[in-house]
Coordinates of N, CA and C in Angstrom, one line a residue:
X137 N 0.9 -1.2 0.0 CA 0.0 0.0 0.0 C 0.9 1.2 0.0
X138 N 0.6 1.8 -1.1 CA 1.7 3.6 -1.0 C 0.6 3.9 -0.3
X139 N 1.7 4.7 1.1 CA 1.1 5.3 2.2 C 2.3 6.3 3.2
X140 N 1.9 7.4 3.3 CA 2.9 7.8 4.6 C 3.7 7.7 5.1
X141 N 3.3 6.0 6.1 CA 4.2 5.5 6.5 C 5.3 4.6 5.6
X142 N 4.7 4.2 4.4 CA 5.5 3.3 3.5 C 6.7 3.8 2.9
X143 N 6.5 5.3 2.2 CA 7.6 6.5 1.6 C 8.3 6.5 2.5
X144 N 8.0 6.7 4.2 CA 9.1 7.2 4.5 C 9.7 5.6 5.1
X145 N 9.2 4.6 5.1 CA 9.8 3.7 5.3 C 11.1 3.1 4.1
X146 N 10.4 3.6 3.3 CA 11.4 3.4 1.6 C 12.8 4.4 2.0
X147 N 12.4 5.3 2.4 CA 13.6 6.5 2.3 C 14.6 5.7 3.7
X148 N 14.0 4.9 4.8 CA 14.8 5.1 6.0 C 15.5 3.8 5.6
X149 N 15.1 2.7 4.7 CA 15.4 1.6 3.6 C 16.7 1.9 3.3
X150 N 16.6 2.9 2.4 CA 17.5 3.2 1.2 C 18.8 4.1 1.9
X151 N 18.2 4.6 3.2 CA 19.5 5.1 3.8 C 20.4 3.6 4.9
X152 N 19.6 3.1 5.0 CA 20.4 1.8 5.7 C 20.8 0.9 4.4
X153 N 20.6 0.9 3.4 CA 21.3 0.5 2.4 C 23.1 0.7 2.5
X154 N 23.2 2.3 2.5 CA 24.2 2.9 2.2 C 24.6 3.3 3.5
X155 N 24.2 2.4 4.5 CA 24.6 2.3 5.8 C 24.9 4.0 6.3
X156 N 23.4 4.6 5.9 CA 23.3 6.2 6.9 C 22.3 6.3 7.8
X157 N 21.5 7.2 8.4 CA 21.4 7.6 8.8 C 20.3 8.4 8.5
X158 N 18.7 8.5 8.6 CA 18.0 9.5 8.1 C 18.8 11.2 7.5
X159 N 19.6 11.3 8.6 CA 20.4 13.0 8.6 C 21.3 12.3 7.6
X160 N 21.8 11.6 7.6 CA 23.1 11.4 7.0 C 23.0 11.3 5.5
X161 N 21.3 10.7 5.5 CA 21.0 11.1 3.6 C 20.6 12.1 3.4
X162 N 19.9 12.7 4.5 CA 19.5 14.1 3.7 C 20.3 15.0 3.6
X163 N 22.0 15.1 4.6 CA 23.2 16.0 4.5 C 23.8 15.6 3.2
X164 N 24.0 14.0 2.5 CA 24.2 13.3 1.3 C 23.9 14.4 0.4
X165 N 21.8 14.0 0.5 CA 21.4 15.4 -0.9 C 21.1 16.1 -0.9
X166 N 22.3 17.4 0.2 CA 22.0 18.2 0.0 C 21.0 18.9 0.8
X167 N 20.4 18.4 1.6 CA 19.1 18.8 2.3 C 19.8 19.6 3.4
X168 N 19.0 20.0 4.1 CA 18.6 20.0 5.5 C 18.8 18.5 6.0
X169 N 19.4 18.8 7.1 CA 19.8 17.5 7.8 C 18.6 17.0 8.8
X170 N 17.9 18.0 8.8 CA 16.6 16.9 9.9 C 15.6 17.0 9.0
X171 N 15.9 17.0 7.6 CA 14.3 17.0 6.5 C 13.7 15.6 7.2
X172 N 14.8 14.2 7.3 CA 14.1 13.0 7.0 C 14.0 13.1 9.0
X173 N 14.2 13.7 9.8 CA 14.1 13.2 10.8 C 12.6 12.7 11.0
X174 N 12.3 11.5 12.3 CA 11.2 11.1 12.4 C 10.1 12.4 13.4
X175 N 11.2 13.2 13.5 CA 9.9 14.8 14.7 C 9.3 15.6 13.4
X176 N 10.1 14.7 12.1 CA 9.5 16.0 11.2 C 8.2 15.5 10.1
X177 N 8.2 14.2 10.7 CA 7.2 13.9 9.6 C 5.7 13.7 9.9
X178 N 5.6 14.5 11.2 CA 4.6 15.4 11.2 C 4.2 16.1 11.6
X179 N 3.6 17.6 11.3 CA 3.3 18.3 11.7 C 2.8 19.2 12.8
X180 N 3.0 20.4 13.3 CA 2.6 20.3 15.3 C 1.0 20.5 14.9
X181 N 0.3 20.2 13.8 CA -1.7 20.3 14.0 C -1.8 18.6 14.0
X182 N -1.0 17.7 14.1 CA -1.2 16.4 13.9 C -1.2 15.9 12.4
X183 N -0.6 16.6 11.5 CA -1.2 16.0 10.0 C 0.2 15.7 10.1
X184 N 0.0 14.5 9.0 CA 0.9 13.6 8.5 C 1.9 14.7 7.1
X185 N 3.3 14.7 7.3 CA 4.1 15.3 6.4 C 4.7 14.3 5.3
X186 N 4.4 14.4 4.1 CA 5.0 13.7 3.2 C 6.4 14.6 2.8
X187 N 7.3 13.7 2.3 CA 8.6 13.7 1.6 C 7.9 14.7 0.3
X188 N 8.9 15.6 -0.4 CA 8.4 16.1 -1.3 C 9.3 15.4 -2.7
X189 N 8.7 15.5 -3.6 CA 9.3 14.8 -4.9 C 10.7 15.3 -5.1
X190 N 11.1 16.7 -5.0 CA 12.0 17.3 -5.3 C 13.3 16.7 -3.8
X191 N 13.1 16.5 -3.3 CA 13.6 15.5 -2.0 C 14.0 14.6 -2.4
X192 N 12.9 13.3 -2.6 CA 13.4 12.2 -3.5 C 14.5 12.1 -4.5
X193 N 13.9 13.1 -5.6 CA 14.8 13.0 -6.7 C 16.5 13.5 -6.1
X194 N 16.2 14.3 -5.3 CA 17.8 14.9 -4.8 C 18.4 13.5 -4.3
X195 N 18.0 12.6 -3.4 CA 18.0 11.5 -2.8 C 19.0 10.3 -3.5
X196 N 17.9 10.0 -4.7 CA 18.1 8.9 -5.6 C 18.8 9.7 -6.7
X197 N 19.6 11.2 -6.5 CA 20.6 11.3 -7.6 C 21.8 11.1 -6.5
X198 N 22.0 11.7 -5.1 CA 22.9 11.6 -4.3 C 23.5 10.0 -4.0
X199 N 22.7 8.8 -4.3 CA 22.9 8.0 -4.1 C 23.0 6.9 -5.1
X200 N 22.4 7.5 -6.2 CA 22.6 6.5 -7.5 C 21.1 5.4 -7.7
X201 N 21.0 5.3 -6.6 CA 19.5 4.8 -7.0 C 18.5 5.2 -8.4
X202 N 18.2 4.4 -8.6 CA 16.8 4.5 -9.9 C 15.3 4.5 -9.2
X203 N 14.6 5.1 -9.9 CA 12.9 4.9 -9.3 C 12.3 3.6 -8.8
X204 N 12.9 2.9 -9.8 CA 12.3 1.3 -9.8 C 12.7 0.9 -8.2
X205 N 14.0 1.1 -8.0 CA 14.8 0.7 -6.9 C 14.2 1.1 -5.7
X206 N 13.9 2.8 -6.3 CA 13.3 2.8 -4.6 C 11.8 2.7 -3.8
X207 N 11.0 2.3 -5.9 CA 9.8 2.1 -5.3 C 10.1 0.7 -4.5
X208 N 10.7 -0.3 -5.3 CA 11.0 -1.9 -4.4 C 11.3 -1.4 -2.9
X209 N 11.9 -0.3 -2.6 CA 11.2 -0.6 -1.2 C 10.1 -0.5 -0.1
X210 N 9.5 0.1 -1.1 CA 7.7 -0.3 -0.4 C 7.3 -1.4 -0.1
X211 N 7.7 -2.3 -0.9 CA 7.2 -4.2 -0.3 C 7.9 -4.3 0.8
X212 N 7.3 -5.4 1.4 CA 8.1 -6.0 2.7 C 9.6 -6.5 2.6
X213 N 10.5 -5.4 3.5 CA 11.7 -5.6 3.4 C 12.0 -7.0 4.7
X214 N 13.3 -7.2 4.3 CA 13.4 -8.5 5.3 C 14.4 -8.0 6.7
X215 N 14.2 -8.7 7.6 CA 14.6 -8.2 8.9 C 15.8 -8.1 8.6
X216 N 16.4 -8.7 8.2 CA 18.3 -9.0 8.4 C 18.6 -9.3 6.7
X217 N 18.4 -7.7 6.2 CA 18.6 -8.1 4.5 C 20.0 -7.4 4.5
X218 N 21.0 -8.6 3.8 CA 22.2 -8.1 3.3 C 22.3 -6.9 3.0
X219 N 23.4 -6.1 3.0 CA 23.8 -4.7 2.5 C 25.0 -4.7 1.3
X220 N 24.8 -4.9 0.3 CA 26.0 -4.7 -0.2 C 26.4 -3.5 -1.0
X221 N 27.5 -3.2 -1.2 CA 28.3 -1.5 -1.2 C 27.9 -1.1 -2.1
X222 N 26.5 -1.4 -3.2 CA 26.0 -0.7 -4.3 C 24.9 -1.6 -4.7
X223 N 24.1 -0.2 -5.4 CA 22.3 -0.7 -5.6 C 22.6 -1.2 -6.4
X224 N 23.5 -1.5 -7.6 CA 23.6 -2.1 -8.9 C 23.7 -3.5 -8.8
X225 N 24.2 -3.9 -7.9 CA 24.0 -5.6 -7.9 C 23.0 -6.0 -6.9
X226 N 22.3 -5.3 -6.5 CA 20.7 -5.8 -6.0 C 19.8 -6.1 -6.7
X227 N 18.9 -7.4 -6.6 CA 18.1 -7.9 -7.1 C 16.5 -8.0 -6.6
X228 N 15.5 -7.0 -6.7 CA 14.6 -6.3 -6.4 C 13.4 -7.1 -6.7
X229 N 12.4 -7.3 -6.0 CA 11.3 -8.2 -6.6 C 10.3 -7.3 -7.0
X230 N 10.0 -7.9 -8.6 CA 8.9 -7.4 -9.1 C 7.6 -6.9 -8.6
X231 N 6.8 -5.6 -8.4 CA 5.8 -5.5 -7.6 C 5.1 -4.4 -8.4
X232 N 5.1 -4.7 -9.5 CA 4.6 -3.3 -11.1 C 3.0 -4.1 -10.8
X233 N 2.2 -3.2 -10.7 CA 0.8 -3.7 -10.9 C 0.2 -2.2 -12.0
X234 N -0.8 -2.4 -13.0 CA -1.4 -1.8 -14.2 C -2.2 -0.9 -13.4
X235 N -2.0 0.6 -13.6 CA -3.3 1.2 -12.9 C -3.3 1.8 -14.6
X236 N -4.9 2.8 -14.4 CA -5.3 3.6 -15.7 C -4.3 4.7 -15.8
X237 N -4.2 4.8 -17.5 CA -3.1 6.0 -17.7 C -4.1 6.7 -18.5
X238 N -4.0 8.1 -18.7 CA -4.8 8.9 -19.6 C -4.2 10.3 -19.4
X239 N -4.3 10.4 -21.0 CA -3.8 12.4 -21.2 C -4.5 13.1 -20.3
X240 N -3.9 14.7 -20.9 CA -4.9 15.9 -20.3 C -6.3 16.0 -21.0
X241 N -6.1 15.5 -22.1 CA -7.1 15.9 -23.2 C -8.0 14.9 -22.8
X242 N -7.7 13.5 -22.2 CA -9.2 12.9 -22.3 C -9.6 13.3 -20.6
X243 N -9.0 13.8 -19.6 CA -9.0 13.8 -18.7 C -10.3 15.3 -18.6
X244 N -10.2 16.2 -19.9 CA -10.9 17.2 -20.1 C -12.0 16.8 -20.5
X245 N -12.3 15.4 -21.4 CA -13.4 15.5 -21.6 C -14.2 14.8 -21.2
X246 N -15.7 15.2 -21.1 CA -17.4 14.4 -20.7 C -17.2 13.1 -20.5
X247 N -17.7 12.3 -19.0 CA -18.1 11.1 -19.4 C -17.2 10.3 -18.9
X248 N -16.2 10.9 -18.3 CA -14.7 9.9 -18.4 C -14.6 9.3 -16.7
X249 N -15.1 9.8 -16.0 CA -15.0 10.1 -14.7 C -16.2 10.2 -13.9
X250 N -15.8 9.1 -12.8 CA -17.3 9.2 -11.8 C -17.3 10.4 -10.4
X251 N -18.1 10.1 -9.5 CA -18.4 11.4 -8.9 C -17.0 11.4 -8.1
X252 N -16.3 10.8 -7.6 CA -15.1 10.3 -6.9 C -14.2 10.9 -7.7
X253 N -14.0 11.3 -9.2 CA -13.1 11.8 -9.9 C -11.7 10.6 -10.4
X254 N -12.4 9.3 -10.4 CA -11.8 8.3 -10.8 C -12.2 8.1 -12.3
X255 N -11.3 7.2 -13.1 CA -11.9 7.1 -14.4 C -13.0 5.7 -14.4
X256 N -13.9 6.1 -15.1 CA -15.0 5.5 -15.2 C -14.8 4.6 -16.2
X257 N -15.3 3.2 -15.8 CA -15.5 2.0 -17.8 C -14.3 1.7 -17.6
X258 N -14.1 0.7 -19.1 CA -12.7 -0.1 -19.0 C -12.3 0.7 -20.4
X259 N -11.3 -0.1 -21.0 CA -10.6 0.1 -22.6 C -9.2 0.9 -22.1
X260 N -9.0 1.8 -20.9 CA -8.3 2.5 -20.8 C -6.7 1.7 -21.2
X261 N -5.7 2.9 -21.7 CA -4.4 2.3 -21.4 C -3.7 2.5 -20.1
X262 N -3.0 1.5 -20.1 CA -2.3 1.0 -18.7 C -0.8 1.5 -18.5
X263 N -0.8 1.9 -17.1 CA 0.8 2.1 -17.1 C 0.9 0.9 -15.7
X264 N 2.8 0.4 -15.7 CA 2.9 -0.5 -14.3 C 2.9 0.8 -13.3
X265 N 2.6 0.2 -12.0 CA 3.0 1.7 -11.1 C 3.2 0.6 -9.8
X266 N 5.1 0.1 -9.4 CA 5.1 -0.8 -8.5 C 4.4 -0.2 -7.3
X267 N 3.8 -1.1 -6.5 CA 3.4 -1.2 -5.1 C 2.3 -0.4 -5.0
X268 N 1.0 -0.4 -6.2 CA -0.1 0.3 -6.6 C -0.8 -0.3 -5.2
X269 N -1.9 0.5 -4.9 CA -3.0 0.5 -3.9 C -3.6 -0.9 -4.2
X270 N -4.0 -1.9 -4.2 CA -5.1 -2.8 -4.3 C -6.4 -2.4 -4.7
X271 N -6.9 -1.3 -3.9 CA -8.3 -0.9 -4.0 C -8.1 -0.1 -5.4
X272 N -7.6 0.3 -6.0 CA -7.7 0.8 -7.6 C -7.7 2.5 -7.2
X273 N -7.4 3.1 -6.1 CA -7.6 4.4 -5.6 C -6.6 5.3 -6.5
X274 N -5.8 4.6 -7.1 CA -4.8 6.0 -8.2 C -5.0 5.9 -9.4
X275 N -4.3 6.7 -10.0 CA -4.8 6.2 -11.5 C -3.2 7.5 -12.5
X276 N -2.6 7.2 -13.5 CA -1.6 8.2 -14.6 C -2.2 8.9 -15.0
X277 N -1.9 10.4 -15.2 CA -2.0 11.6 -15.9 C -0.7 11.6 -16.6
X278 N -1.1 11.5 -18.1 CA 0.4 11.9 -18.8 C 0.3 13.4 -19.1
X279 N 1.5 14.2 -19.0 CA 1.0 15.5 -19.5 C 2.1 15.7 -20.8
X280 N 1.2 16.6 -21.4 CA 1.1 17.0 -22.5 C 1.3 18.9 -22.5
X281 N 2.4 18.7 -23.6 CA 2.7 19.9 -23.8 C 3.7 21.0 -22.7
X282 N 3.7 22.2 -22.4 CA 5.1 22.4 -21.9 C 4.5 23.6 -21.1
X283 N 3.0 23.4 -20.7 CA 2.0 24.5 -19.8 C 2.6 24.5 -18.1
X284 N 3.5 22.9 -17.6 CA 3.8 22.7 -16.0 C 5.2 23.0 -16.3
X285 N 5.9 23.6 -17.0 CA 7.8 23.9 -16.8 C 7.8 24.6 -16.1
X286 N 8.6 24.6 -15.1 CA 9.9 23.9 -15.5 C 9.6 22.2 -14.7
X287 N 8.7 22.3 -13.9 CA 8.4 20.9 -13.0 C 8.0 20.1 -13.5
X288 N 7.0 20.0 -14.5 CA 6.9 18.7 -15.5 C 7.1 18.8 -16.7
X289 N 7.9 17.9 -17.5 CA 7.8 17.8 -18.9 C 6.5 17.3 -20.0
X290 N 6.6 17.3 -21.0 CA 5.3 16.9 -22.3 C 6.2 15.3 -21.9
X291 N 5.4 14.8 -21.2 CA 5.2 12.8 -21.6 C 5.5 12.4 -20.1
X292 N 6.0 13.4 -19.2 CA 6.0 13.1 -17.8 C 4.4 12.3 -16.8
X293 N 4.1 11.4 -16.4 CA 3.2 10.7 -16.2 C 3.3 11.4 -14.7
X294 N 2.0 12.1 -14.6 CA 1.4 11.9 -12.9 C 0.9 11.2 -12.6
X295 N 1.0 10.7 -10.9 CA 0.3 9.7 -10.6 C -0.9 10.6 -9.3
X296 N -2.1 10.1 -9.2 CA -2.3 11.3 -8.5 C -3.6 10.5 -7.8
X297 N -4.5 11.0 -6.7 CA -5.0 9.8 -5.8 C -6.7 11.2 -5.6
X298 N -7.5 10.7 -6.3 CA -8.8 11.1 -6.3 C -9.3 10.9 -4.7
X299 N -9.6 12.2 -4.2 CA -10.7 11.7 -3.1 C -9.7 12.2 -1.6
X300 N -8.0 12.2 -2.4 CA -6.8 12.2 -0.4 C -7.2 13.8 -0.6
X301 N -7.1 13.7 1.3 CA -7.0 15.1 2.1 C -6.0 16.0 1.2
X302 N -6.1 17.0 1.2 CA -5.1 18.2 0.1 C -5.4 19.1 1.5
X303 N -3.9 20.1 1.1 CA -3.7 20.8 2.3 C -2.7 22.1 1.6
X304 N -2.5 23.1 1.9 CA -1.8 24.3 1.5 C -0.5 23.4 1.3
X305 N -0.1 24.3 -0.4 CA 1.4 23.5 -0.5 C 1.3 22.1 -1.4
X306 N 0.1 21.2 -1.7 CA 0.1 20.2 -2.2 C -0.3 20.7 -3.7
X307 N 0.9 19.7 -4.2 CA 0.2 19.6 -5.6 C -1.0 18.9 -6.1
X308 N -1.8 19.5 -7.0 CA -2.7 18.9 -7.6 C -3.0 18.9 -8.8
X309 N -3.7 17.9 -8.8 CA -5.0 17.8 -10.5 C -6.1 18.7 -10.2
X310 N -6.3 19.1 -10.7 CA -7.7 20.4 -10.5 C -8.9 20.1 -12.0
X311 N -10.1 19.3 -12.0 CA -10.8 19.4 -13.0 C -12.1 20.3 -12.6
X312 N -12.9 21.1 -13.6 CA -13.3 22.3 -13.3 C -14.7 21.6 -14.2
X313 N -16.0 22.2 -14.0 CA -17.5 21.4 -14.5 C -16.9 22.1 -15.5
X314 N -16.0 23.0 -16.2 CA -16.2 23.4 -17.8 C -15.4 22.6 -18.7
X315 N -14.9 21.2 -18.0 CA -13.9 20.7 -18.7 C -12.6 20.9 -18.9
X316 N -11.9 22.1 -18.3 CA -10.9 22.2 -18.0 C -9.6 21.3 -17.0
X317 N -8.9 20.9 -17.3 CA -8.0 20.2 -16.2 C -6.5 20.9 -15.9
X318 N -5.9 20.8 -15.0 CA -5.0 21.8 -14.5 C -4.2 21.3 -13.5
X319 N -2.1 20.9 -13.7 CA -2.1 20.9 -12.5 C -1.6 22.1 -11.7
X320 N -1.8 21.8 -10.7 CA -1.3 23.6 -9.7 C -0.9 23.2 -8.5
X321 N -0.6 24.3 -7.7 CA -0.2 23.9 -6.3 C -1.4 24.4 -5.4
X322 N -1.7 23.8 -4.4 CA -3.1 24.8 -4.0 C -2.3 25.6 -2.9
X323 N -2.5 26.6 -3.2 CA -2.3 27.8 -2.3 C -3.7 28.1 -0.9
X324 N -5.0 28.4 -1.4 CA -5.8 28.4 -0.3 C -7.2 27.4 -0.5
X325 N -8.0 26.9 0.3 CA -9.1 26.0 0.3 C -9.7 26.6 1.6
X326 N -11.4 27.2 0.8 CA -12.6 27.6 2.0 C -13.4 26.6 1.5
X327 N -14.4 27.1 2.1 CA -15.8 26.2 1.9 C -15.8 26.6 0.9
X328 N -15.9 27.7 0.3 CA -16.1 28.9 -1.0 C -15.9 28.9 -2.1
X329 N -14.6 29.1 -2.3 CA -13.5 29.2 -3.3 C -11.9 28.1 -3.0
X330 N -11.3 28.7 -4.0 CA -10.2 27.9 -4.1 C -9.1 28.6 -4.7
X331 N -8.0 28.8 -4.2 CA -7.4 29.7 -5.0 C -5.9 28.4 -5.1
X332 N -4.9 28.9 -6.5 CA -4.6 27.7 -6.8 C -3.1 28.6 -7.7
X333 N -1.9 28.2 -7.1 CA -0.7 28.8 -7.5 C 0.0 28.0 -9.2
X334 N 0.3 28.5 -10.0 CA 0.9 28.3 -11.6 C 2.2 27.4 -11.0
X335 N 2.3 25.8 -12.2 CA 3.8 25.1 -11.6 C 4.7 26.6 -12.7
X336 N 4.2 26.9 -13.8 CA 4.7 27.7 -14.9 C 4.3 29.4 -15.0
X337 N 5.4 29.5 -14.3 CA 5.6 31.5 -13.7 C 4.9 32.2 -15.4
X338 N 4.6 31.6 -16.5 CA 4.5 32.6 -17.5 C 2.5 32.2 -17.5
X339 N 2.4 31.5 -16.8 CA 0.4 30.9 -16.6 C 0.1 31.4 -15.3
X340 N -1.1 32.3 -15.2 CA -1.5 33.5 -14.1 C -1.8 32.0 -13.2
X341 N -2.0 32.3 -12.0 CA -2.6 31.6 -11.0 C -4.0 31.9 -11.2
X342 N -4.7 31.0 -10.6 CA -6.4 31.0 -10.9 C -7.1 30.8 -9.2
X343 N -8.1 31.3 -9.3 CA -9.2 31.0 -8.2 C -10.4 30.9 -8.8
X344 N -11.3 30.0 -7.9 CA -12.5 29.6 -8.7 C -13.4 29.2 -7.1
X345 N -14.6 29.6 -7.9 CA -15.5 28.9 -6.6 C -15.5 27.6 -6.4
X346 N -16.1 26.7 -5.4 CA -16.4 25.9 -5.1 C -16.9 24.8 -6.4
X347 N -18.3 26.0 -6.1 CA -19.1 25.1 -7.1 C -18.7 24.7 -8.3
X348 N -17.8 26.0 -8.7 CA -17.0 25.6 -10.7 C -16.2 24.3 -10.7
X349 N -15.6 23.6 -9.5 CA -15.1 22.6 -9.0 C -15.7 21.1 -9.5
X350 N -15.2 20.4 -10.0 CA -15.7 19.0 -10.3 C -15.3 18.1 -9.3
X351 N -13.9 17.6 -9.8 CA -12.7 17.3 -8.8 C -11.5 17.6 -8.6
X352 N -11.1 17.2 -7.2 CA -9.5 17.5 -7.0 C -9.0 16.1 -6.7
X353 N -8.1 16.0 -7.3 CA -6.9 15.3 -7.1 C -5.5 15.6 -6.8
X354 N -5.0 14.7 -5.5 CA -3.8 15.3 -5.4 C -2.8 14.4 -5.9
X355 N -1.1 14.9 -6.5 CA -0.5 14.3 -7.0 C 0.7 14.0 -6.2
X356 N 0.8 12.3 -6.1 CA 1.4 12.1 -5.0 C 3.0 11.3 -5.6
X357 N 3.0 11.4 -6.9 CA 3.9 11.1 -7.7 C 4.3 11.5 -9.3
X358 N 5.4 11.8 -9.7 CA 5.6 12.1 -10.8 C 6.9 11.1 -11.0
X359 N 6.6 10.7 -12.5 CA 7.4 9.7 -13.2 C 8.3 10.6 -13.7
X360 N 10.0 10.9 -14.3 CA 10.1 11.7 -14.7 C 11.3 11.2 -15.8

């Protein structure tokens, strides 16, 4: 199950790989040295703090790791697993399960999507996404075109979870009843309105009522 606790169990993984230290990877990439501590992953209102993407990636360039690698450590690691002095001669068990993949463009249009803001019907194309939910709760956004630069590229795959808590600061999928789809950072959430920050400094930021709202999705991964 990708969860909370699983990421940051992958990240405290991948630092006893390379025999560190939560501090000792995140001084590795560069971080702040108490990013991965365990007082920091969560917050003083009680909410759960996720790792941010741009963390990871610093992580798995600091250490040579590949994606594949560090999703394998989401599965059940073994109590007393060997360490040896590089990820390249480890042998990872397969855990790629098929969720739905779909553009911006069909994500824009009628019909595609139930009230939950999942995709609706079958025929869709599949992407693997190891260590997928069971319950079918995520689903790929490929994006298209060069509207999220510098943060996403045209063919970069989101992976993004219809229905999770969103909170100031998270990225999202934003679909709008006019058919519009968008991702953004959410800056504020009322009962009301929504106001919603540009990944691409040259695209204004937007706010919109409630009601213009269809679904939000938050994106809890990017392929890259």
């Amino acid at each position: 199950m990708l969860s909370h606790e699983t990421i940051w169990s992958a990240l405290d993984a991948l630092a006893e790989r390379h025999q560190l230290t939560p501090s000792g990877l995140a001084r590795r990439a560069g971080l702040d040295p108490t990013s991965f501590n365990k007082s920091k992953r969560q917050g003083p209102d009680g909410r759960m703090r996720w790792p941010s993407t741009e963390s990871i990636a610093k992580v798995l360039e600091a250490t040579g790791a590949s994606i594949d690698q560090f999703l394998a450590f989401l599965g059940p690691q073994p109590v007393h697993a060997p360490q040896p002095a590089t990820t390249s001669d480890v042998t990872y068990p397969p855990r790629a399960s098929g969720i739905p993949l779909l553009g911006f463009a069909q994500a824009g249009a009628g019909g595609f999507f139930d009230d939950g803001g999942f995709p609706a019907g079958q025929g869709w194309d599949v992407v693997d996404f190891p260590a997928a939910p069971t319950s079918g709760a995520v689903y790929a956004l490929e994006v298209q075109g060069d509207s999220m630069l510098p943060l996403y590229r045209d063919g970069d795959r989101l992976i993004v979870e219809p229905g999770a808590q969103v909170r100031r600061g998270d990225r999202v999928v934003v679909k709008t009843r006019e058919g519009e789809v968008m991702a953004k950072v959410l800056l504020r959430q009322s009962a009301k309105s929504i106001e919603l920050n540009s990944l691409n400094p040259a695209h204004a930021n937007r706010t919109f009522e409630m009601t213009e709202i269809e679904w939000i999705a938050r994106i809890i991964w990017a392929s890259q």
